[in-house]
Amino acid sequence: MSYQIAGGGIGGLCLALALQKLGMPYHVYERAPKLREVGAGIWLAPNALQVLDWLGVLAKVQEAGNVIDRITLADAKLNPLSDIPQTPIVQQFGFSTVAIHRARLQKLLFDEIPEQHKTLGKALQRFEEREESVDLHFTDGTLAAGAYLIGADGIHSAVRQQLFPERRTRDSGQLCWRGIATLDLPDDYRPRGMELWGDQIRFGISQIADRQVYWFAVSEQSATLPQDPILRKAGLLARYESFHPLVGQILEATSPDRIMENTILDLDPKGRWYQGRICLMGDAAHATTPNMGQGGAQAIEDAYFLSQLQHTNPGEPGFAAFAQRRRPKVQFVVKQSWNTGKLAHWKRAQGLRNGMMRVIPERILVKQMLDLYRLEDI
């Protein structure tokens, strides 16, 4: 009854570790020929950390990243619109959000998996479902087979494209640039996760390790930048010149060839997630925009629920229970994240928007965090 996992990203690796914990056979196939120290950062909120604790890797993750004890939303000059200490979150769950390099997290999880259960350089081309198995055909001409196939291969999932070709991603109309700056934040900012809202642009900041600061910059797609790395960096410096000086310092400390550009997309979770012996999870099933910092966390939650439901009820019944259990929460996250992204880019009445954010009671924001971070019972 082996599970073949297409995709060695965070969700697929957490699923592998969950199946391993439950004594269920599996194999992970990752298309990249090797894991590289590229990419950007990720926030792991307490809902994700609870699963990582269950998997036995929480201490390693905390050591490899940076603990966030305040989450600050501010205007372009870094004047707070909301500034939420994470003390109530720690009291409820025992830990706060961790900011970490995505590649470092991926390698940490990958190293926990025995060699015989993982293969790099295997890009799935197509699959064939049989009566009691699923055959996997890879682009290098090789084959593999298992009882079930889990598509954990991201927002552009090859598994989803074959299984449900009618499902389409949604374009937010926004571009995002990400990078890692080589510097340390001032002591007051190091334990914070911060996002600054300006005039239809915003900038996010978090320390993820010593001498590593993860940042992201978001703008409307119409405000494109040159593809040449040096000109792109210069364009970002000019675009965010009116922001707090810390933003310019971070951009200056970033190598131009390490700045990534992506269109912000999501995927409506109302579409089908499973059929027969094949099931989608994470971004392959319900990709969200990054505005709530919950994309990775929701994939990790998927691993927790999918593994345990398959342990008690293998196959399509377990897949059905998984989709039924997870769909309401991910629908909320996708919708709320989309709306937050639109609010942050209001073209008019930005003063009204900022004023609205300032008057929301802290207790309301804390309650929203507690509700989001709580794991449902299996």
XYZ file of C-alpha atoms in Angstrom, residues 46-257:
212
model
C 2.147 27.984 15.227
C -0.294 25.821 13.259
C 2.667 24.591 11.180
C 4.931 24.352 14.234
C 2.471 22.087 16.013
C 2.778 19.611 13.144
C 6.557 19.936 13.032
C 6.588 19.252 16.778
C 4.521 16.105 16.165
C 7.022 15.096 13.470
C 9.903 15.527 15.926
C 11.757 18.279 14.026
C 10.564 21.435 15.781
C 13.758 22.003 17.792
C 15.888 21.805 14.636
C 13.601 24.241 12.828
C 13.693 26.734 15.681
C 17.478 26.503 15.838
C 17.821 27.037 12.080
C 15.495 30.042 11.949
C 14.579 33.165 13.880
C 11.708 33.408 16.352
C 9.233 36.235 15.711
C 7.752 37.721 18.890
C 5.900 40.669 17.300
C 4.009 41.027 14.043
C 3.965 44.619 12.859
C 1.918 46.154 10.060
C 3.102 49.698 9.369
C 2.898 52.542 6.911
C 5.767 53.319 4.556
C 7.655 55.196 7.271
C 7.398 52.249 9.678
C 4.765 53.912 11.859
C 2.680 50.992 13.202
C -0.860 50.412 11.976
C -1.014 47.314 14.170
C 1.714 45.870 16.366
C 0.770 42.564 17.933
C 2.990 40.920 20.566
C 2.912 37.148 20.309
C 2.726 36.556 24.070
C -0.909 35.280 23.958
C 0.058 32.968 21.090
C 2.975 31.519 23.067
C 0.732 31.085 26.104
C -1.774 29.130 24.022
C 0.526 26.991 21.858
C 3.930 27.073 23.555
C 5.765 28.815 20.720
C 5.595 31.711 18.279
C 6.160 32.070 14.534
C 9.567 31.094 13.135
C 11.046 32.845 10.090
C 13.479 30.612 8.202
C 15.172 30.303 4.810
C 12.902 28.119 2.691
C 15.831 26.140 1.257
C 17.234 25.556 4.751
C 13.881 24.196 5.901
C 13.604 21.982 2.831
C 17.068 20.511 3.389
C 16.370 19.953 7.077
C 13.241 17.964 6.249
C 14.897 16.164 3.331
C 17.774 15.002 5.538
C 15.298 13.367 7.934
C 14.161 10.968 5.185
C 16.170 7.759 4.642
C 17.961 7.556 1.305
C 15.929 4.565 0.105
C 12.733 6.610 0.335
C 13.701 9.642 -1.765
C 14.916 10.331 -5.300
C 16.102 13.615 -6.796
C 16.080 14.491 -10.489
C 12.740 12.779 -11.175
C 10.239 15.009 -12.959
C 6.830 13.430 -13.414
C 5.629 13.440 -17.016
C 2.363 11.518 -16.630
C 0.697 8.768 -14.621
C -1.540 5.791 -15.384
C -4.075 4.587 -12.852
C -4.630 0.845 -12.790
C -7.048 -1.304 -10.806
C -4.725 -1.706 -7.812
C -1.855 0.677 -8.497
C -0.660 3.876 -10.152
C 2.223 3.885 -12.656
C 4.463 6.954 -12.761
C 6.237 7.898 -15.989
C 9.158 10.312 -15.585
C 10.658 12.630 -18.167
C 13.924 10.639 -18.155
C 12.073 7.551 -19.425
C 12.037 5.655 -16.112
C 8.979 4.207 -14.373
C 7.785 3.700 -10.818
C 4.608 2.314 -9.299
C 2.723 2.430 -6.022
C -0.707 1.926 -4.564
C -1.437 5.667 -4.434
C -0.097 8.898 -5.907
C -0.030 12.149 -3.938
C 0.417 15.311 -5.985
C 2.496 17.629 -3.804
C 4.091 19.304 -6.805
C 3.048 22.895 -6.291
C 0.819 25.468 -7.918
C 1.805 24.342 -11.439
C 1.225 20.679 -10.524
C 1.720 18.163 -13.323
C -0.505 15.762 -11.389
C -3.362 18.282 -11.255
C -2.953 19.244 -14.899
C -3.508 15.632 -15.941
C -6.140 14.790 -13.337
C -8.226 17.986 -13.472
C -7.134 20.013 -16.519
C -10.118 22.332 -16.080
C -8.701 23.803 -12.867
C -6.935 27.106 -13.520
C -4.857 29.443 -11.386
C -6.054 33.009 -10.751
C -3.821 36.003 -11.406
C -3.862 38.648 -8.645
C -2.556 41.381 -10.932
C 0.422 41.841 -8.636
C 4.148 41.116 -8.943
C 6.413 40.094 -6.083
C 10.188 40.417 -5.807
C 11.980 38.434 -3.095
C 15.520 38.290 -1.838
C 17.907 37.645 1.031
C 19.982 40.599 2.256
C 23.349 40.046 3.932
C 23.003 42.069 7.111
C 21.461 41.999 10.593
C 18.422 44.026 11.520
C 18.679 46.460 14.438
C 18.035 44.678 17.752
C 14.521 46.123 18.078
C 13.511 44.761 14.669
C 15.248 41.376 14.694
C 12.442 39.517 16.531
C 9.711 41.123 14.418
C 7.900 40.225 11.260
C 7.104 43.510 9.507
C 5.144 44.657 6.483
C 5.080 48.266 5.297
C 2.169 49.553 3.196
C 2.702 52.460 0.809
C 0.947 53.802 -2.283
C -0.025 50.574 -4.079
C 3.308 49.048 -3.070
C 4.417 47.228 0.060
C 7.540 45.759 1.566
C 7.964 42.879 4.025
C 10.935 42.226 6.302
C 12.046 39.463 8.671
C 15.396 38.230 9.962
C 15.763 34.521 9.200
C 19.282 33.824 10.539
C 22.467 35.656 11.452
C 23.401 38.026 8.621
C 20.324 36.994 6.632
C 17.225 39.152 6.223
C 14.379 37.946 4.045
C 12.418 40.621 2.232
C 9.645 40.839 -0.323
C 8.357 43.748 -2.381
C 4.930 43.799 -4.025
C 3.636 46.099 -6.749
C 0.974 46.137 -9.432
C 1.852 44.162 -12.581
C 1.631 47.329 -14.642
C 4.647 48.672 -12.706
C 7.163 46.242 -14.160
C 10.928 46.423 -13.691
C 13.804 45.547 -16.061
C 14.868 41.894 -16.231
C 18.554 42.785 -16.053
C 19.519 42.054 -12.392
C 21.451 45.295 -11.831
C 18.756 47.462 -13.423
C 16.042 45.578 -11.511
C 17.751 46.290 -8.197
C 18.178 49.937 -9.148
C 14.487 50.069 -10.028
C 13.501 48.659 -6.640
C 15.726 51.175 -4.848
C 14.072 54.017 -6.754
C 10.556 52.654 -6.214
C 10.985 52.334 -2.439
C 13.046 55.501 -1.957
C 10.191 57.146 -0.015
C 9.994 54.258 2.468
C 11.804 54.075 5.819
C 15.615 54.093 5.304
C 15.799 50.481 6.533
C 14.182 49.355 3.266
C 16.931 50.932 1.186
C 19.608 49.429 3.440
C 18.113 45.974 2.935
C 17.943 46.335 -0.835
C 21.504 47.642 -0.986
C 22.674 44.567 0.955
C 21.077 42.163 -1.544
C 23.018 40.690 -4.465
C 21.238 41.658 -7.724
C 21.431 38.110 -9.111
